[in-house]
PDB file of C-alpha atoms in Angstrom:
ATOM      1  CA  ASP A   1      69.599 221.450 173.870  1.00  0.00           C
ATOM      2  CA  ALA A   2      72.616 221.364 176.073  1.00  0.00           C
ATOM      3  CA  GLY A   3      72.019 219.420 179.251  1.00  0.00           C
ATOM      4  CA  ILE A   4      71.116 222.258 181.548  1.00  0.00           C
ATOM      5  CA  THR A   5      68.261 222.519 183.965  1.00  0.00           C
ATOM      6  CA  GLN A   6      67.020 225.149 186.331  1.00  0.00           C
ATOM      7  CA  SER A   7      65.045 224.737 189.521  1.00  0.00           C
ATOM      8  CA  PRO A   8      62.567 225.761 190.508  1.00  0.00           C
ATOM      9  CA  ARG A   9      61.040 227.101 187.227  1.00  0.00           C
ATOM     10  CA  HIS A  10      58.577 229.367 189.018  1.00  0.00           C
ATOM     11  CA  LYS A  11      58.694 230.758 192.532  1.00  0.00           C
ATOM     12  CA  VAL A  12      56.577 233.293 194.500  1.00  0.00           C
ATOM     13  CA  THR A  13      58.135 234.505 197.698  1.00  0.00           C
ATOM     14  CA  GLU A  14      57.895 237.336 200.172  1.00  0.00           C
ATOM     15  CA  THR A  15      60.108 240.223 200.712  1.00  0.00           C
ATOM     16  CA  GLY A  16      62.791 239.458 203.258  1.00  0.00           C
ATOM     17  CA  THR A  17      62.879 235.718 202.747  1.00  0.00           C
ATOM     18  CA  PRO A  18      65.987 233.891 201.466  1.00  0.00           C
ATOM     19  CA  VAL A  19      65.718 232.249 198.044  1.00  0.00           C
ATOM     20  CA  THR A  20      68.072 229.778 196.329  1.00  0.00           C
ATOM     21  CA  LEU A  21      67.924 229.004 192.612  1.00  0.00           C
ATOM     22  CA  ARG A  22      69.746 225.993 191.230  1.00  0.00           C
ATOM     23  CA  CYS A  23      71.369 225.437 187.897  1.00  0.00           C
ATOM     24  CA  HIS A  24      72.453 221.885 187.036  1.00  0.00           C
ATOM     25  CA  GLN A  25      74.412 220.843 183.966  1.00  0.00           C
ATOM     26  CA  THR A  26      75.369 217.413 182.659  1.00  0.00           C
ATOM     27  CA  GLU A  27      77.857 218.756 179.981  1.00  0.00           C
ATOM     28  CA  ASN A  28      80.915 219.142 182.339  1.00  0.00           C
ATOM     29  CA  HIS A  29      81.363 222.637 181.098  1.00  0.00           C
ATOM     30  CA  ARG A  30      83.921 224.878 182.937  1.00  0.00           C
ATOM     31  CA  TYR A  31      82.065 228.174 182.832  1.00  0.00           C
ATOM     32  CA  MET A  32      78.612 228.831 184.416  1.00  0.00           C
ATOM     33  CA  TYR A  33      76.748 232.134 184.505  1.00  0.00           C
ATOM     34  CA  TRP A  34      73.728 233.665 186.132  1.00  0.00           C
ATOM     35  CA  TYR A  35      71.804 236.472 184.400  1.00  0.00           C
ATOM     36  CA  ARG A  36      68.551 238.286 185.063  1.00  0.00           C
ATOM     37  CA  GLN A  37      66.267 239.531 182.309  1.00  0.00           C
ATOM     38  CA  ASP A  38      64.052 242.487 182.796  1.00  0.00           C
ATOM     39  CA  PRO A  39      61.953 244.499 180.208  1.00  0.00           C
ATOM     40  CA  GLY A  40      63.979 247.444 178.890  1.00  0.00           C
ATOM     41  CA  HIS A  41      67.374 245.955 180.251  1.00  0.00           C
ATOM     42  CA  GLY A  42      67.965 242.891 178.242  1.00  0.00           C
ATOM     43  CA  LEU A  43      70.131 240.278 179.969  1.00  0.00           C
ATOM     44  CA  ARG A  44      72.464 241.431 182.696  1.00  0.00           C
ATOM     45  CA  LEU A  45      75.221 239.266 184.340  1.00  0.00           C
ATOM     46  CA  ILE A  46      74.831 238.745 188.024  1.00  0.00           C
ATOM     47  CA  HIS A  47      77.750 236.303 188.828  1.00  0.00           C
ATOM     48  CA  TYR A  48      79.725 233.777 186.960  1.00  0.00           C
ATOM     49  CA  SER A  49      81.966 230.828 187.681  1.00  0.00           C
ATOM     50  CA  TYR A  50      85.151 229.777 185.815  1.00  0.00           C
ATOM     51  CA  GLY A  51      85.697 226.601 187.873  1.00  0.00           C
ATOM     52  CA  VAL A  52      84.711 224.847 191.009  1.00  0.00           C
ATOM     53  CA  LYS A  53      84.940 227.307 193.953  1.00  0.00           C
ATOM     54  CA  ASP A  54      85.994 230.042 191.434  1.00  0.00           C
ATOM     55  CA  THR A  55      83.407 232.800 191.045  1.00  0.00           C
ATOM     56  CA  ASP A  56      83.314 236.430 190.295  1.00  0.00           C
ATOM     57  CA  LYS A  57      80.824 239.256 190.279  1.00  0.00           C
ATOM     58  CA  GLY A  58      79.024 240.562 187.225  1.00  0.00           C
ATOM     59  CA  GLU A  59      77.263 243.844 186.426  1.00  0.00           C
ATOM     60  CA  VAL A  60      74.434 243.521 188.950  1.00  0.00           C
ATOM     61  CA  SER A  61      75.732 241.390 191.845  1.00  0.00           C
ATOM     62  CA  ASP A  62      74.380 243.461 194.815  1.00  0.00           C
ATOM     63  CA  GLY A  63      71.988 241.351 196.854  1.00  0.00           C
ATOM     64  CA  TYR A  64      73.093 238.097 195.329  1.00  0.00           C
ATOM     65  CA  SER A  65      75.669 235.439 196.210  1.00  0.00           C
ATOM     66  CA  VAL A  66      76.661 232.333 194.436  1.00  0.00           C
ATOM     67  CA  SER A  67      78.313 228.959 195.168  1.00  0.00           C
ATOM     68  CA  ARG A  68      79.807 226.276 193.079  1.00  0.00           C
ATOM     69  CA  SER A  69      81.054 223.266 195.106  1.00  0.00           C
ATOM     70  CA  LYS A  70      81.013 220.857 192.129  1.00  0.00           C
ATOM     71  CA  THR A  71      81.318 221.202 188.435  1.00  0.00           C
ATOM     72  CA  GLU A  72      77.635 220.464 187.715  1.00  0.00           C
ATOM     73  CA  ASP A  73      75.863 222.768 190.116  1.00  0.00           C
ATOM     74  CA  PHE A  74      75.817 226.536 190.411  1.00  0.00           C
ATOM     75  CA  LEU A  75      73.598 228.078 193.044  1.00  0.00           C
ATOM     76  CA  LEU A  76      72.299 231.542 193.139  1.00  0.00           C
ATOM     77  CA  THR A  77      71.082 232.896 196.487  1.00  0.00           C
ATOM     78  CA  LEU A  78      69.107 235.972 197.395  1.00  0.00           C
ATOM     79  CA  GLU A  79      69.864 236.465 201.032  1.00  0.00           C
ATOM     80  CA  SER A  80      66.857 238.620 201.628  1.00  0.00           C
ATOM     81  CA  ALA A  81      64.607 238.988 198.654  1.00  0.00           C
ATOM     82  CA  THR A  82      63.340 242.401 197.623  1.00  0.00           C
ATOM     83  CA  SER A  83      60.671 243.353 195.075  1.00  0.00           C
ATOM     84  CA  SER A  84      63.334 244.715 192.807  1.00  0.00           C
ATOM     85  CA  GLN A  85      64.682 241.176 192.397  1.00  0.00           C
ATOM     86  CA  THR A  86      61.433 240.084 190.744  1.00  0.00           C
ATOM     87  CA  SER A  87      62.723 238.974 187.381  1.00  0.00           C
ATOM     88  CA  VAL A  88      63.382 236.072 185.055  1.00  0.00           C
ATOM     89  CA  TYR A  89      66.696 234.332 185.941  1.00  0.00           C
ATOM     90  CA  PHE A  90      68.682 232.400 183.340  1.00  0.00           C
ATOM     91  CA  CYS A  91      71.646 230.097 183.845  1.00  0.00           C
ATOM     92  CA  ALA A  92      74.068 229.568 181.071  1.00  0.00           C
ATOM     93  CA  ILE A  93      77.081 227.291 180.545  1.00  0.00           C
ATOM     94  CA  SER A  94      80.099 227.388 178.269  1.00  0.00           C
ATOM     95  CA  SER A  95      82.992 224.985 177.762  1.00  0.00           C
ATOM     96  CA  LEU A  96      85.547 227.364 176.288  1.00  0.00           C
ATOM     97  CA  GLY A  97      84.126 230.626 177.461  1.00  0.00           C
ATOM     98  CA  GLU A  98      82.736 231.471 174.038  1.00  0.00           C
ATOM     99  CA  THR A  99      79.347 230.148 172.967  1.00  0.00           C
ATOM    100  CA  GLN A 100      76.914 230.035 175.871  1.00  0.00           C
ATOM    101  CA  TYR A 101      74.016 227.538 176.290  1.00  0.00           C
ATOM    102  CA  PHE A 102      71.061 228.747 178.227  1.00  0.00           C
ATOM    103  CA  GLY A 103      68.728 226.997 180.558  1.00  0.00           C
ATOM    104  CA  PRO A 104      64.891 227.440 180.412  1.00  0.00           C
ATOM    105  CA  GLY A 105      64.776 230.167 183.013  1.00  0.00           C
ATOM    106  CA  THR A 106      63.216 230.716 186.428  1.00  0.00           C
ATOM    107  CA  ARG A 107      60.453 233.181 186.958  1.00  0.00           C
ATOM    108  CA  LEU A 108      60.695 234.762 190.474  1.00  0.00           C
ATOM    109  CA  LEU A 109      58.079 236.996 191.904  1.00  0.00           C
ATOM    110  CA  VAL A 110      58.893 238.721 195.160  1.00  0.00           C
ATOM    111  CA  LEU A 111      55.710 240.195 196.839  1.00  0.00           C
TER     112      LEU A 111
ATOM    113  CA  SER B   1      76.044 249.534 181.149  1.00  0.00           C
ATOM    114  CA  GLN B   2      75.187 247.802 177.891  1.00  0.00           C
ATOM    115  CA  GLN B   3      78.025 247.181 175.549  1.00  0.00           C
ATOM    116  CA  GLY B   4      76.036 246.123 172.525  1.00  0.00           C
ATOM    117  CA  GLU B   5      73.028 248.143 171.447  1.00  0.00           C
ATOM    118  CA  GLU B   6      70.735 246.766 168.660  1.00  0.00           C
ATOM    119  CA  ASP B   7      68.916 248.659 166.070  1.00  0.00           C
ATOM    120  CA  PRO B   8      66.050 248.762 165.309  1.00  0.00           C
ATOM    121  CA  GLN B   9      64.225 247.856 168.594  1.00  0.00           C
ATOM    122  CA  ALA B  10      61.464 246.245 166.648  1.00  0.00           C
ATOM    123  CA  LEU B  11      61.050 244.991 163.125  1.00  0.00           C
ATOM    124  CA  SER B  12      57.971 243.694 161.312  1.00  0.00           C
ATOM    125  CA  ILE B  13      58.334 242.113 157.842  1.00  0.00           C
ATOM    126  CA  GLN B  14      56.430 239.865 155.599  1.00  0.00           C
ATOM    127  CA  GLU B  15      57.285 236.186 155.164  1.00  0.00           C
ATOM    128  CA  GLY B  16      59.947 235.749 152.390  1.00  0.00           C
ATOM    129  CA  GLU B  17      61.529 239.112 152.960  1.00  0.00           C
ATOM    130  CA  ASN B  18      64.971 239.724 154.343  1.00  0.00           C
ATOM    131  CA  ALA B  19      65.500 240.990 157.910  1.00  0.00           C
ATOM    132  CA  THR B  20      68.515 243.097 158.816  1.00  0.00           C
ATOM    133  CA  MET B  21      69.485 243.832 162.351  1.00  0.00           C
ATOM    134  CA  ASN B  22      72.343 245.986 163.551  1.00  0.00           C
ATOM    135  CA  CYS B  23      74.412 246.056 166.623  1.00  0.00           C
ATOM    136  CA  SER B  24      76.841 248.747 167.795  1.00  0.00           C
ATOM    137  CA  TYR B  25      79.329 248.474 170.669  1.00  0.00           C
ATOM    138  CA  LYS B  26      81.718 250.683 172.441  1.00  0.00           C
ATOM    139  CA  THR B  27      84.951 248.918 173.341  1.00  0.00           C
ATOM    140  CA  SER B  28      87.298 246.448 171.502  1.00  0.00           C
ATOM    141  CA  ILE B  29      86.050 242.889 171.422  1.00  0.00           C
ATOM    142  CA  ASN B  30      87.368 239.365 171.167  1.00  0.00           C
ATOM    143  CA  ASN B  31      84.190 238.189 169.403  1.00  0.00           C
ATOM    144  CA  LEU B  32      80.584 239.130 168.851  1.00  0.00           C
ATOM    145  CA  GLN B  33      77.708 236.698 169.017  1.00  0.00           C
ATOM    146  CA  TRP B  34      74.098 236.714 168.034  1.00  0.00           C
ATOM    147  CA  TYR B  35      71.414 234.833 169.987  1.00  0.00           C
ATOM    148  CA  ARG B  36      67.727 234.183 169.467  1.00  0.00           C
ATOM    149  CA  GLN B  37      65.037 234.040 172.131  1.00  0.00           C
ATOM    150  CA  ASN B  38      61.580 232.704 171.454  1.00  0.00           C
ATOM    151  CA  SER B  39      58.827 233.910 173.793  1.00  0.00           C
ATOM    152  CA  GLY B  40      59.183 232.421 177.278  1.00  0.00           C
ATOM    153  CA  ARG B  41      62.219 230.481 176.441  1.00  0.00           C
ATOM    154  CA  GLY B  42      66.028 230.592 177.010  1.00  0.00           C
ATOM    155  CA  LEU B  43      68.394 232.144 174.510  1.00  0.00           C
ATOM    156  CA  VAL B  44      69.843 230.025 171.675  1.00  0.00           C
ATOM    157  CA  HIS B  45      73.191 230.701 170.110  1.00  0.00           C
ATOM    158  CA  LEU B  46      73.038 231.526 166.396  1.00  0.00           C
ATOM    159  CA  ILE B  47      76.486 232.591 165.282  1.00  0.00           C
ATOM    160  CA  LEU B  48      79.861 233.849 166.547  1.00  0.00           C
ATOM    161  CA  ILE B  49      82.187 236.122 164.591  1.00  0.00           C
ATOM    162  CA  ARG B  50      85.699 236.855 165.882  1.00  0.00           C
ATOM    163  CA  SER B  51      87.363 240.207 165.758  1.00  0.00           C
ATOM    164  CA  ASN B  52      89.659 239.181 162.846  1.00  0.00           C
ATOM    165  CA  GLU B  53      86.701 238.072 160.724  1.00  0.00           C
ATOM    166  CA  ARG B  54      84.570 240.311 158.550  1.00  0.00           C
ATOM    167  CA  GLU B  55      81.803 238.021 157.410  1.00  0.00           C
ATOM    168  CA  LYS B  56      80.272 234.674 158.341  1.00  0.00           C
ATOM    169  CA  HIS B  57      77.437 232.553 157.056  1.00  0.00           C
ATOM    170  CA  SER B  58      75.268 229.856 158.604  1.00  0.00           C
ATOM    171  CA  GLY B  59      72.280 228.645 156.632  1.00  0.00           C
ATOM    172  CA  ARG B  60      70.033 231.596 156.014  1.00  0.00           C
ATOM    173  CA  LEU B  61      72.104 233.771 158.424  1.00  0.00           C
ATOM    174  CA  ARG B  62      74.826 236.163 157.395  1.00  0.00           C
ATOM    175  CA  VAL B  63      76.724 238.252 159.948  1.00  0.00           C
ATOM    176  CA  THR B  64      79.175 240.989 159.239  1.00  0.00           C
ATOM    177  CA  LEU B  65      81.608 242.701 161.547  1.00  0.00           C
ATOM    178  CA  ASP B  66      83.229 246.082 161.015  1.00  0.00           C
ATOM    179  CA  THR B  67      85.655 246.720 163.873  1.00  0.00           C
ATOM    180  CA  SER B  68      86.587 250.109 162.571  1.00  0.00           C
ATOM    181  CA  LYS B  69      82.950 251.200 163.087  1.00  0.00           C
ATOM    182  CA  LYS B  70      82.367 248.978 166.070  1.00  0.00           C
ATOM    183  CA  SER B  71      79.284 247.556 164.515  1.00  0.00           C
ATOM    184  CA  SER B  72      77.778 244.293 163.278  1.00  0.00           C
ATOM    185  CA  SER B  73      74.779 243.285 161.266  1.00  0.00           C
ATOM    186  CA  LEU B  74      72.706 240.084 161.098  1.00  0.00           C
ATOM    187  CA  LEU B  75      70.902 239.346 157.974  1.00  0.00           C
ATOM    188  CA  ILE B  76      68.175 236.649 157.818  1.00  0.00           C
ATOM    189  CA  THR B  77      67.273 235.800 154.286  1.00  0.00           C
ATOM    190  CA  ALA B  78      63.920 234.515 153.098  1.00  0.00           C
ATOM    191  CA  SER B  79      62.343 234.932 156.516  1.00  0.00           C
ATOM    192  CA  ARG B  80      59.775 232.498 157.851  1.00  0.00           C
ATOM    193  CA  ALA B  81      57.017 232.881 160.477  1.00  0.00           C
ATOM    194  CA  ALA B  82      59.152 230.666 162.733  1.00  0.00           C
ATOM    195  CA  ASP B  83      61.896 233.374 162.739  1.00  0.00           C
ATOM    196  CA  THR B  84      59.596 235.555 164.951  1.00  0.00           C
ATOM    197  CA  ALA B  85      61.582 236.047 168.092  1.00  0.00           C
ATOM    198  CA  SER B  86      63.870 238.473 169.946  1.00  0.00           C
ATOM    199  CA  TYR B  87      67.391 238.674 168.736  1.00  0.00           C
ATOM    200  CA  PHE B  88      70.323 239.747 170.852  1.00  0.00           C
ATOM    201  CA  CYS B  89      73.869 240.655 170.119  1.00  0.00           C
ATOM    202  CA  ALA B  90      76.443 239.959 172.774  1.00  0.00           C
ATOM    203  CA  THR B  91      80.063 241.017 172.940  1.00  0.00           C
ATOM    204  CA  ASP B  92      83.062 239.410 174.506  1.00  0.00           C
ATOM    205  CA  SER B  93      85.551 242.056 175.653  1.00  0.00           C
ATOM    206  CA  SER B  94      86.925 240.273 178.555  1.00  0.00           C
ATOM    207  CA  GLY B  95      90.332 238.908 179.371  1.00  0.00           C
ATOM    208  CA  ALA B  96      91.176 235.560 180.857  1.00  0.00           C
ATOM    209  CA  ASN B  97      87.741 234.628 182.043  1.00  0.00           C
ATOM    210  CA  SER B  98      85.245 235.090 179.328  1.00  0.00           C
ATOM    211  CA  LYS B  99      81.974 236.813 179.809  1.00  0.00           C
ATOM    212  CA  LEU B 100      79.461 238.284 177.484  1.00  0.00           C
ATOM    213  CA  THR B 101      77.600 241.682 177.544  1.00  0.00           C
ATOM    214  CA  PHE B 102      74.229 241.601 175.983  1.00  0.00           C
ATOM    215  CA  GLY B 103      72.284 244.303 174.251  1.00  0.00           C
ATOM    216  CA  LYS B 104      68.575 244.911 174.936  1.00  0.00           C
ATOM    217  CA  GLY B 105      67.389 242.958 171.958  1.00  0.00           C
ATOM    218  CA  ILE B 106      65.339 243.353 168.743  1.00  0.00           C
ATOM    219  CA  THR B 107      61.907 242.019 168.423  1.00  0.00           C
ATOM    220  CA  LEU B 108      61.354 240.533 165.028  1.00  0.00           C
ATOM    221  CA  SER B 109      57.815 239.767 163.834  1.00  0.00           C
ATOM    222  CA  VAL B 110      57.428 237.881 160.524  1.00  0.00           C
ATOM    223  CA  ARG B 111      53.893 237.958 159.189  1.00  0.00           C
ATOM    224  CA  PRO B 112      52.662 235.010 157.306  1.00  0.00           C
TER     225      PRO B 112
END
């Protein structure tokens, strides 16, 4: 597996609280992505990064923000969590922007 | 909206049989990729086929691409119980900064 980790792996939080998920890579890949996976929807892109401090929105970016201050870390923040953000979140990395390597996922439950 | 849509949604076969999964997409692409996801795990890349390629092989996997029909198929030959997983097609239609659009996936069950 590519050197990619996600933390935390599981989180339960309450509506209205801020939540930050971390993706960490040891591969020095340029591209990093955040997806959410929900039954019936497959994987949907939230935000992605094409370099340090270079990020852009994906298909379902509302309610999420990201930051990438160094190559190895890509943070996803839910400013004020809602129940609709209960999901499994996957981080992925890519060196050339083609093949993507996925992390193990973070299960988030917003009560 | 989803770019790639897989067909069928679910497939159940006997070990040793071949499994064929299809993917259709709507806009022109740079490449199309197939990924596998075992239950509770992250996705694993299987194979990538570029828009100027028609067929590619990797071990027991064969993927075809028909850009005129905007469709692709993934064939797994001599299936094994360990092939039981969800399979996703993903298309890259982006410009300078590459990103993929995933389909909803196909659930493959291989009975021992």
